[in-house]
XYZ file of C-alpha atoms in Angstrom:
616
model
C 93.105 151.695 140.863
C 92.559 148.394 139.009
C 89.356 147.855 137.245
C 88.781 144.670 138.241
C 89.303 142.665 141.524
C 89.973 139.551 139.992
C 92.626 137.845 137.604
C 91.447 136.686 134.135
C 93.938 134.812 132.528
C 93.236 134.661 128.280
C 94.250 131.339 126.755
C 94.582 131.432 122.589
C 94.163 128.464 121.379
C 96.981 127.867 118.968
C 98.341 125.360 116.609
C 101.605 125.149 118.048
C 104.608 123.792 116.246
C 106.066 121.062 118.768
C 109.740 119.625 118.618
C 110.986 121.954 115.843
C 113.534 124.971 116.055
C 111.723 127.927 113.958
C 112.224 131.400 114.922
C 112.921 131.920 118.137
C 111.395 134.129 120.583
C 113.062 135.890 123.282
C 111.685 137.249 126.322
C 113.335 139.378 129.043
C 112.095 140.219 132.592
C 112.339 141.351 135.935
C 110.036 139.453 138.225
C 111.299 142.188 141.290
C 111.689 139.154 143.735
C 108.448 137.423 142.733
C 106.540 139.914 144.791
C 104.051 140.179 142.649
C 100.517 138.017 142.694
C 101.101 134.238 141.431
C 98.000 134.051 139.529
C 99.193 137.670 137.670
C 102.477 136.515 136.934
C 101.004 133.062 135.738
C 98.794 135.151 133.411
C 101.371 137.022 132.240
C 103.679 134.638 131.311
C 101.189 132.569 129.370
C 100.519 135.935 127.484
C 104.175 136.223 126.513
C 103.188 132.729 124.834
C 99.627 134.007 122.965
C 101.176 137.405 121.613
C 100.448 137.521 118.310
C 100.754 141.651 117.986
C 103.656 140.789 114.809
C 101.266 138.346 113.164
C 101.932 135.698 114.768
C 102.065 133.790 117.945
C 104.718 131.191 119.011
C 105.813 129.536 122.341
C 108.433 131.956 124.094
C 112.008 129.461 123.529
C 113.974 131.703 126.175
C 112.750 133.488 129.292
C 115.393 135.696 131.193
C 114.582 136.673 134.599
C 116.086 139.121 137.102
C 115.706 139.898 140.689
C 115.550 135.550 141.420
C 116.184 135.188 144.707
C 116.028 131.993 146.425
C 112.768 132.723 147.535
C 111.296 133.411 144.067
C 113.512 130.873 142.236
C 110.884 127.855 142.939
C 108.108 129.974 142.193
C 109.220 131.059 139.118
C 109.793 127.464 137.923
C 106.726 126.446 139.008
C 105.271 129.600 136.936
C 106.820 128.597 133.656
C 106.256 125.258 133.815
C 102.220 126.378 134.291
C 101.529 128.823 131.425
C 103.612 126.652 129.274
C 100.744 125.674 126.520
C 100.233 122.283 125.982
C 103.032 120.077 125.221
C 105.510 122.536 125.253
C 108.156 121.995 127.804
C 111.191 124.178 129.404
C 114.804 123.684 131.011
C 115.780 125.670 133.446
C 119.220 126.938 132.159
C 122.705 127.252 134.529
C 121.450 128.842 137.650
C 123.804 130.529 139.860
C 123.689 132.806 143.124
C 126.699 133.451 144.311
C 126.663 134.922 147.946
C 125.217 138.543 148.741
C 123.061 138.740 145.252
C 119.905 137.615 146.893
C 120.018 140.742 149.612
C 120.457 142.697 146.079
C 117.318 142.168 144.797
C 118.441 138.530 143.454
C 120.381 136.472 140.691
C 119.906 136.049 137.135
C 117.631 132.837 135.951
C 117.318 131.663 132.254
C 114.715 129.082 131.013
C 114.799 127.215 127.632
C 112.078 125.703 125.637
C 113.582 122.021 125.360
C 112.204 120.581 122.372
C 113.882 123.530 120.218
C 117.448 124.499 121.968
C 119.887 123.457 124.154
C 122.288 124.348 126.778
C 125.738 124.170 126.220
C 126.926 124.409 130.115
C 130.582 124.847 129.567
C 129.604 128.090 127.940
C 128.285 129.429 130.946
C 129.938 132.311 133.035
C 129.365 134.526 135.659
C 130.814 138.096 135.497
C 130.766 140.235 137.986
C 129.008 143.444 137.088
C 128.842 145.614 140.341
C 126.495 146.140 143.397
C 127.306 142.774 144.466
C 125.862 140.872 141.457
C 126.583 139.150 138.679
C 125.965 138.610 134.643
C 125.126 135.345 133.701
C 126.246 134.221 130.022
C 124.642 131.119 128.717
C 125.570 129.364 125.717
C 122.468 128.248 123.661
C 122.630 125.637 120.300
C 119.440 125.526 118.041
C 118.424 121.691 117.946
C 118.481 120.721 114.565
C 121.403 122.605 113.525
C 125.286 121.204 113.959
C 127.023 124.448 112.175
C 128.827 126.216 114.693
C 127.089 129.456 113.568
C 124.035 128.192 115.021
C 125.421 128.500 118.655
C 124.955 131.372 119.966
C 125.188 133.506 123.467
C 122.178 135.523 125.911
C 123.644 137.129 128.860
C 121.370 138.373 131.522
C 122.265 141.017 133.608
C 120.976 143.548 136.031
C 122.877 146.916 136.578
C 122.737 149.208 139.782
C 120.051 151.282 140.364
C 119.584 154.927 140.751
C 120.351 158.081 139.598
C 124.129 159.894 140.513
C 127.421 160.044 139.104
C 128.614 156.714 141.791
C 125.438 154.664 140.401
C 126.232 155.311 136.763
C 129.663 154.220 137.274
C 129.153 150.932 139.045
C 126.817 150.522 135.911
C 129.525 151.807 133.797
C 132.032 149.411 135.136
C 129.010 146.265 134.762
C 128.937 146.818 131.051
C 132.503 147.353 130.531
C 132.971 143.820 131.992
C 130.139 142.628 130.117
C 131.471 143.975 126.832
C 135.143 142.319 127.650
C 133.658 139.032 127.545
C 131.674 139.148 124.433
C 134.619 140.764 122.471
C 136.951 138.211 123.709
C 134.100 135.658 121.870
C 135.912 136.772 118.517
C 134.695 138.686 115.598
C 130.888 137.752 114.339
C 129.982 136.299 117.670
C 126.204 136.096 118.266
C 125.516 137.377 121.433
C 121.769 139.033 122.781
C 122.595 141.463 125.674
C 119.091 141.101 128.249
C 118.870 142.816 131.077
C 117.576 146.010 133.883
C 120.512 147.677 133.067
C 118.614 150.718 134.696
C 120.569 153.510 132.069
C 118.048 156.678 132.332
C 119.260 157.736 129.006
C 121.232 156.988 126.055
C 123.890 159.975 127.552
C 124.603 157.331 129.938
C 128.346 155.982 129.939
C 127.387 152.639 130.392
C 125.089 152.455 127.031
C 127.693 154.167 125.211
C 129.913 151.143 126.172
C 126.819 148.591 125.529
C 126.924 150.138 121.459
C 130.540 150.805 121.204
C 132.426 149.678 118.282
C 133.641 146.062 118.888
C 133.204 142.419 118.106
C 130.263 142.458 120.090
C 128.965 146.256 119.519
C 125.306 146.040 121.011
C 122.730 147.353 117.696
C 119.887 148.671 119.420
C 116.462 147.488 118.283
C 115.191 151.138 118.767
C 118.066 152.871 117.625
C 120.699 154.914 119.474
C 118.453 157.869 120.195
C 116.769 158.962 123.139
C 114.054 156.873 125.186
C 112.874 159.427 127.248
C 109.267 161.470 127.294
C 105.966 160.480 126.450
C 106.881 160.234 122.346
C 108.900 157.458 123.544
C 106.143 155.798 125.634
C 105.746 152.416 123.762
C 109.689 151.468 124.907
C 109.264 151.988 128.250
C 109.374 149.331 130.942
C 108.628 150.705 134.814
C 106.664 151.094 136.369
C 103.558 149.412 135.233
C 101.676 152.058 138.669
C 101.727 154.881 139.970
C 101.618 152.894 143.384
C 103.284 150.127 143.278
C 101.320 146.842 144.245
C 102.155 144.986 147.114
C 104.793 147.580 148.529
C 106.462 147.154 145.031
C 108.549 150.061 143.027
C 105.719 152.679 141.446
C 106.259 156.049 139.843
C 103.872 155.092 136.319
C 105.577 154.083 133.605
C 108.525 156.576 132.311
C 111.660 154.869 132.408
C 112.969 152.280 129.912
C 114.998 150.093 131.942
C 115.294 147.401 130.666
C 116.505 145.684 127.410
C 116.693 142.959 124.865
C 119.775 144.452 122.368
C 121.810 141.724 119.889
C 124.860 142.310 119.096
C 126.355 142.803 115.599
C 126.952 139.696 114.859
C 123.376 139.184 116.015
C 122.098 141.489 113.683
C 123.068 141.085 110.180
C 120.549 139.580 108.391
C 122.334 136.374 108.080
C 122.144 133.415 110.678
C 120.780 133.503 113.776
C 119.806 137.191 113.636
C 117.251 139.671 115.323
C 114.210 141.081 113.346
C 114.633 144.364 114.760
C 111.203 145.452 113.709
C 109.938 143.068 116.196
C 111.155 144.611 119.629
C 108.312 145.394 121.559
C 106.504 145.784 125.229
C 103.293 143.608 125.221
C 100.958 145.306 127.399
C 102.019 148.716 126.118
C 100.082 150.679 124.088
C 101.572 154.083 124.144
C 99.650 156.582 126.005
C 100.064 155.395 129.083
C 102.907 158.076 129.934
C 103.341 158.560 133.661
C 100.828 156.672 134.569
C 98.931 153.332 135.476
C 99.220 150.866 132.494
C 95.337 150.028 132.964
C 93.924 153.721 133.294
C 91.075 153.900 131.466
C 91.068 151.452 128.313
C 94.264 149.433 127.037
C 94.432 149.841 123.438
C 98.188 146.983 122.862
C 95.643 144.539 120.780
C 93.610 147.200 119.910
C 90.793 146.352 118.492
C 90.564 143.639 121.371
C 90.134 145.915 124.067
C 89.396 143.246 126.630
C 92.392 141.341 126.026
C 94.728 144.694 125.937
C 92.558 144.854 129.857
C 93.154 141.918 131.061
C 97.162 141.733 130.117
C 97.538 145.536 131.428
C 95.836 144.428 134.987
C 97.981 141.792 135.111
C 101.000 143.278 134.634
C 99.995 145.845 137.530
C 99.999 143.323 139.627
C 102.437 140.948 138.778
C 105.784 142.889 138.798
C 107.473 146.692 138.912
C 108.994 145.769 135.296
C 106.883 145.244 131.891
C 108.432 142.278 129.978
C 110.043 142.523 126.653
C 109.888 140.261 124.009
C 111.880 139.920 120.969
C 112.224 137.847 117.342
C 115.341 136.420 115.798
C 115.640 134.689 112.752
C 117.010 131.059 112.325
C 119.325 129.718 109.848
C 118.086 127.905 106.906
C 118.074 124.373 106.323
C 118.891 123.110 103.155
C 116.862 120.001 100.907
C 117.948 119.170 97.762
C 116.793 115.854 95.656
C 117.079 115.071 91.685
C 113.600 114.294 90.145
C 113.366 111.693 87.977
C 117.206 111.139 87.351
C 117.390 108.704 84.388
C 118.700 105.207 84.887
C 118.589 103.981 80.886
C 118.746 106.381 78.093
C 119.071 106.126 74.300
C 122.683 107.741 72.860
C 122.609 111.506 71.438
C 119.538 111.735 73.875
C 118.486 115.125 74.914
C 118.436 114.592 78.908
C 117.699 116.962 81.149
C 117.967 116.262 85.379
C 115.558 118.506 87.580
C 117.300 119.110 91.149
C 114.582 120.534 93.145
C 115.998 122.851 96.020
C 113.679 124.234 99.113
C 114.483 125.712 102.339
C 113.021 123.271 105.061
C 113.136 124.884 108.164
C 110.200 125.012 110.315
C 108.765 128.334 110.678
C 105.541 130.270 112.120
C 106.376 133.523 110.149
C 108.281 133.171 106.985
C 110.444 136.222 107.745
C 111.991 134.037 110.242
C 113.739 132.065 108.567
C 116.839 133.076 106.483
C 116.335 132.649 102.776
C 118.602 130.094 101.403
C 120.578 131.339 98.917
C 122.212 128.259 97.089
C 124.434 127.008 93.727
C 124.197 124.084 91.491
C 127.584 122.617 89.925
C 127.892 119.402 88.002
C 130.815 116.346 87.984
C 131.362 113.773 85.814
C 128.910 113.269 82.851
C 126.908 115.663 84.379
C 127.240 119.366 82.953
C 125.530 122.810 84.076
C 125.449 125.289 86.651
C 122.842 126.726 88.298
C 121.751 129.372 91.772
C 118.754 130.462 93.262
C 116.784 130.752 96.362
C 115.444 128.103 97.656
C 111.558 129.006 99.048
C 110.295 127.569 101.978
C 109.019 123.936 102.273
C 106.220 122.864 101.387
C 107.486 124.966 98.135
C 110.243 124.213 96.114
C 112.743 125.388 93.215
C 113.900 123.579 90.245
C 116.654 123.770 88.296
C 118.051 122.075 85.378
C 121.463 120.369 84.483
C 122.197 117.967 81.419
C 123.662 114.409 80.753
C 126.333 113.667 78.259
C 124.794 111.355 76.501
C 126.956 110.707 73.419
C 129.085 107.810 74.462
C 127.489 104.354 74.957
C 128.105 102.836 78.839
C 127.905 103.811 82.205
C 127.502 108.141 82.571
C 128.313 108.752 86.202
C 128.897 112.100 87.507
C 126.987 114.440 90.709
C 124.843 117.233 91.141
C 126.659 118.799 93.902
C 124.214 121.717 95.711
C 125.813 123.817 97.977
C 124.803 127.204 100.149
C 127.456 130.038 101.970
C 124.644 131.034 104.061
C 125.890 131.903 107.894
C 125.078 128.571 110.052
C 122.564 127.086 107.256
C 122.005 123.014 107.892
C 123.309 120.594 105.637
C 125.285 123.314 103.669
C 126.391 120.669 101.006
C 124.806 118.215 99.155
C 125.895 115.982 96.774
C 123.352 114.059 94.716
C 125.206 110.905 92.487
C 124.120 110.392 89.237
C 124.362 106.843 87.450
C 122.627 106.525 84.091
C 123.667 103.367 81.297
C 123.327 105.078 77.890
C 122.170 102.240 75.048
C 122.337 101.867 71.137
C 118.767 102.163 69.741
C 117.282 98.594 69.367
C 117.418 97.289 66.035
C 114.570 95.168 64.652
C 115.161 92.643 61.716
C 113.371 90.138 59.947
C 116.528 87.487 59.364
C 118.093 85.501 62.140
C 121.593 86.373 61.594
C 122.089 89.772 59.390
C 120.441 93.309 59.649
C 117.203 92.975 57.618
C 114.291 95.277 57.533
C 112.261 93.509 54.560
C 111.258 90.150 53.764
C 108.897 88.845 51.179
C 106.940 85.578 52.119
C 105.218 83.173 49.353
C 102.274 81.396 50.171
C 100.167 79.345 47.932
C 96.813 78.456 49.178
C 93.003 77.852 48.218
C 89.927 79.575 48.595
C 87.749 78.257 51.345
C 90.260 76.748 53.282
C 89.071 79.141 56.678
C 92.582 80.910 57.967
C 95.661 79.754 56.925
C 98.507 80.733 58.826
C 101.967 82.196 57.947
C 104.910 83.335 60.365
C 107.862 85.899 59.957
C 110.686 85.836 62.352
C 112.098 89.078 64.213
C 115.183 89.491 66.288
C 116.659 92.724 68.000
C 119.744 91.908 66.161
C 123.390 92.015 68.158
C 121.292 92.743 71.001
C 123.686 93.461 74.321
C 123.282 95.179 77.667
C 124.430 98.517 75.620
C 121.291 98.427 73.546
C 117.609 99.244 73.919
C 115.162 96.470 73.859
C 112.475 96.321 71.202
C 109.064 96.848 71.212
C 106.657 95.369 68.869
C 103.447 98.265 68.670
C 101.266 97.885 65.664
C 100.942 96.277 62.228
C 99.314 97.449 59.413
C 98.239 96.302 55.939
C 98.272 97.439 51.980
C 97.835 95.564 49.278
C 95.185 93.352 47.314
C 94.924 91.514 50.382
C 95.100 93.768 52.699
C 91.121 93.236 53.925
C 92.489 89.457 54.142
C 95.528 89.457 56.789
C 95.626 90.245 60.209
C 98.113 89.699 62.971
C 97.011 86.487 65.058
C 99.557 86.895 67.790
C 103.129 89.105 68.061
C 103.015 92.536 69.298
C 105.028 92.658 72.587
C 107.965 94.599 74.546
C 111.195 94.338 75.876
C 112.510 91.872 73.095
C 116.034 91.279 73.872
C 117.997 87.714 72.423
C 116.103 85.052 70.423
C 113.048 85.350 67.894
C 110.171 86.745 68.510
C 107.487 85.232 66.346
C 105.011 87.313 64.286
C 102.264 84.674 63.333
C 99.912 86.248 60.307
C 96.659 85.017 59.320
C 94.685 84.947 55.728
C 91.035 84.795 55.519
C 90.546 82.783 52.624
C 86.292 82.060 53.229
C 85.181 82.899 49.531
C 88.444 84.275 48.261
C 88.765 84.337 44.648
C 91.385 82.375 43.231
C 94.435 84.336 41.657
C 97.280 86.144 42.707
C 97.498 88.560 45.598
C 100.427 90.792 46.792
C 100.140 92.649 50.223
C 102.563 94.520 52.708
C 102.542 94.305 56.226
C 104.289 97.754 57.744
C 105.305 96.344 61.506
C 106.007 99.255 63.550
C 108.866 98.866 66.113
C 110.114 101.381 68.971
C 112.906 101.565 71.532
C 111.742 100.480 75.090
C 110.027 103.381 76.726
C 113.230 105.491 77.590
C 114.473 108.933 77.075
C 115.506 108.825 73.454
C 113.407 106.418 71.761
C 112.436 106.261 68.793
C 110.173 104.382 66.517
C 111.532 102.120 63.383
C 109.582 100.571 60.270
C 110.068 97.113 59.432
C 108.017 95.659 56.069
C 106.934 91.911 55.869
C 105.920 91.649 52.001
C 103.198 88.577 51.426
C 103.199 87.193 47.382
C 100.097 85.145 47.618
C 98.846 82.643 45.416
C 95.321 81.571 45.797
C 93.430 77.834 44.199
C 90.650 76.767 43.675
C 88.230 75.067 46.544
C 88.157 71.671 44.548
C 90.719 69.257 45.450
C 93.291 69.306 43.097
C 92.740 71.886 41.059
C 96.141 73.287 40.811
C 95.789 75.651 38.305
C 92.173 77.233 39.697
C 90.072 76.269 35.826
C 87.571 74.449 38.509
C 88.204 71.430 37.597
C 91.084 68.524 37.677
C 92.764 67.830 34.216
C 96.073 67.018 32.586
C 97.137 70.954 33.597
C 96.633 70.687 36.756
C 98.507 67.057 36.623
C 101.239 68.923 34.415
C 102.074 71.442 37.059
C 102.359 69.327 39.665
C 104.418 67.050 37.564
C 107.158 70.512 37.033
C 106.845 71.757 40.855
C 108.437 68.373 41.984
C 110.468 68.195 44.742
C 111.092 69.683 48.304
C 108.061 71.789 48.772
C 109.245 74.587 51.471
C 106.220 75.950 53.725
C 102.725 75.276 51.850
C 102.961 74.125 48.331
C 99.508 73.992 46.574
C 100.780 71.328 44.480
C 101.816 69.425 47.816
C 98.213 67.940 48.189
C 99.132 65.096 50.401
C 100.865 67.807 52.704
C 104.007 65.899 53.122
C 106.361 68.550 52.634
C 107.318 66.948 49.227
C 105.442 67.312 45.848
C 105.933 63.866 44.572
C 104.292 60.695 42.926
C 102.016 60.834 45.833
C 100.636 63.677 44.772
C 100.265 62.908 40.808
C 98.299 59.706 42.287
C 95.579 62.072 44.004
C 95.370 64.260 41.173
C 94.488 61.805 38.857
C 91.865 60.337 41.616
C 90.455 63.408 41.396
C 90.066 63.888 37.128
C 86.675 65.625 36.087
């Protein structure tokens, strides 16, 4: 008796993840002829989408269907293609019927989420499997993936019913064919085994051939034990009532007839691989032993009782079968980068290269993905090894390698990352590395030899405002193999000290030519005398790994005169000794003479003449 006469269909509103391969999720069922009501099987269908009873939800990527006939094949497509959530499309995969199946109960039908796999249609088969129907293998590839390990094989199949020796050997016979043609795949092949292979136990011949030792041995998500009883309720699969709705199969729900089992090479942990833990029967919660699925209250989303309702009353009505649905596990996809690989570095520099490492595939649980297990190894100038695991994107892993740094030129060599994993994308990547190792710069205050001192004269008077004096530097034998300079401070000791500044000078990236440091001295109300100061002109490598900072001293002897024209000797006033020491400083007068009072460059007669104009 159903509790309610009409069909609610639930929606969840999800974020989905559109037009990339994460886990994928596998769901097996037998529609019995499409007997059922539309709307139920509509509802049902768009549950298989919503269930989020591991933690999650996800779009179902493969739906296998038995008992398609011709009748139920359009309806079927037009049933996926309506419960699909929103901008999530499907393929309907190789369809076949070959002639007497549909007056058995109906072919085999496969559908394929298309933004996230692909059909491979020379890998589909037909096998014959008894009762006059057939297996259908498909061959699936993940998109995103090009390893061959992340192809992979779902056959759908359903056995002969009934109990009795004669039954149990067509079914016998079914599997053994079956198992021929995944064994003949080779060793490791990944192969998922769906089906109603209606076995009443796990005495049955046919099972015992389905998890027989082999390339293809089918590892049952539940074990190898029995199904049978009420402690076994939650596996179960027909029939979803007592009495059967719409002149369908009924009889409550005892029997586990149908499966979802991978095969070994299916379920290793590595690759394309089933999370076992994940097997279940949406809609069934467990005590509903031998009875209607929707007696009483539905507890499979407990506490949402409602929902666990609704999905239980649909299933009554939409089908003799319960659905399965199943995880498996992707490969991982491996990104690797180097983080701020140096281009220019200083010799004997300690450099260090981060290569950051992270799994990228999409996921919507992050136990279905394969964690990348990877190593680091080094070419060239480039020296280290390294392994890890590389975490899901958006996280990441770093790890460390070094640069020979201790010959000047061109340092090439590659990070090369690379990861064994079964069917992982992009299992090798190799990352160049091209850095130009430089000399340290090398200030100096003479325009053709290595100097780091200089001592400037500079005669002058008081009052004369700021009088100007300039020291050359160079980044001497400056070549593409050497750092440029930088110019960062100047600073001042000395009697004068309070005196000079630095008018114009400090500056970066010197490379060929002079770069001009222009001084200036404050001479407003200076006393006359002699004055000594040092300018310490700190200099640096250009802003690369390695740099490193360099002292270069401009030394200032300063003699200062008096404000009164003429007076040489600073007695404040204009007399034979002032006339006598211009008379023994003649000649060329290099920079700024004070005895050069005409300013000609020469102290000469010129200057006598204005001295004596200029007697007190």
């Amino acid at each position: 008796m159903f509790k309610t006469q009409s069909i609610v269909v639930i929606f969840i509103v999800l974020g989905w993840v559109a037009s990339a391969t994460a886990q994928v999720r596998v769901m097996h069922y037998n529609i019995a002829g499409y007997q059922g009501d539309d709307t139920a099987m509509r509802a049902v269908l768009a549950a298989m989408h919503a269930d989020n009873k591991m933690g999650w939800a996800q779009p179902v990527d493969i739906f296998l269907f038995n008992e398609v006939n011709n009748t139920a094949w359009p309806k079927i497509i037009a049933a996926v293609n309506a419960s699909a959530p929103a901008g999530v499309t499907y393929t309907a995969g190789t369809y076949t019927s070959a002639s007497g199946e549909t007056s058995a109960s109906g072919a085999q039908a496969m559908f394929y989420r298309s933004d996230t796999l692909t059909e491979i249609p020379s890998g589909h088969a037909d096998i014959f499997s008894g009762a006059s129907r057939y297996c259908d293998r498909w061959q699936m590839q993940l998109k995103g993936y090009t390893s061959a390990l992340s192809k992979f094989y779902i056959y759908g199949a359903h056995l002969k019913a009934s109990t009795g020796s004669t039954n149990e050997e067509v079914r016998r016979t079914g599997m053994v064919a079956i198992r021929a043609n995944a064994d003949a795949l080779g060793a490791g092949a990944i192969c998922i085994f769906t089906g109603d292979f209606n076995f009443y136990s796990n005495a049955e011949t046919g099972y015992t051939v389905l998890i027989a030792a082999g390339n293809s041995q089918g590892i049952d998500p539940y074990g190898n034990g029995n199904w049978t009883g009420s402690s076994n309720a939650w596996k179960q699969t027909q029939a979803p009532l007592v009495v059967g709705y719409n002149n369908m199969v009924g009889g409550g729900l005892n029997d586990r007839f149908d499966f979802i089992v991978p095969s070994l090479g299916a379920s290793d942990g590595h690759g394309i691989s089933a999370m076992t833990s994940t097997m279940r029967v949406p809609g069934n919660d467990g005590i509903h032993y031998n009875t209607d699925i929707n007696a009483g209250n539905n507890t499979y989303y407990s506490p949402d009782i409602t929902r666990s309702n609704i999905l239980a009353d649909n299933l009554g009505m939409a089908s003799d079968h319960i659905a399965q649905l199943m995880e498996f596990q992707v490969p991982a996809k491996m990104s690797a980068l180097l983080v701020n690989a140096p281009t220019r570095v200083i010799k004997s520099a300690l450099a260090s290269i981060e290569v950051k490492v992270q799994n990228v595939a999409p996921y919507f649980n992050s136990t279905g993905v394969e964690p990348l297990l990877f190593a680091v190894a080094c070419t060239g100038s480039v020296l280290g090894t390294a392994s890890g695991t590389g975490p899901l994107s958006p996280s990441s892993i770093s790890k460390f390698v070094t640069l020979n740094t201790s010959v000047v030129g061109t340092a090439t060599g590659s990070v090369n990352v690379t990861s064994s994993n079964e069917g992982v994308e992009t299992p090798s990547i190799s990352l160049p590395v091209s850095t130009q190792v430089v000399r340290s710069s090398n200030p100096s205050l003479d325009p053709t030899a290595d100097l780091d001192s200089v001592t400037l004269l500079l005669d002058t008077q008081s009052d004369l405002g700021s009088v100007t004096i300039d020291a050359g530097v160079r980044n001497h034998l400056y070549d593409s193999n050497q750092a440029k300079l930088d110019i960062d401070s100047v600073s001042f000791t000395g009697t004068a000290a309070s005196r000079l500044s630095l008018a114009s000078g400090l500056g970066a990236g010197l490379t060929t030519g002079t770069h001009t440091l222009r001084f200036e001295l404050n001479t407003v109300g200076l006393t006359p005398g002699p004055y000594a100061a040092v300018a310490t002109v700190r200099t640096s490598d250009e802003d690369i790994l390695g740099a490193a900072s360099r002292n270069i001293t401009v030394n200032f002897d300063i003699i200062v005169g008096s404000s009164i024209f003429g007076d040489v000797n600073g007695d404040n006033m204009v007399d034979a000794g002032d006339i006598s020491l211009i008379l023994l400083d003649f000649g060329h007068c290099e920079g700024w003479c004070i005895t050069d009072l005409d300013q000609s460059g020469d102290v000469d007669s010129g200057d006598v003449a204005l001295a004596l104009l200029s007697l007190t």
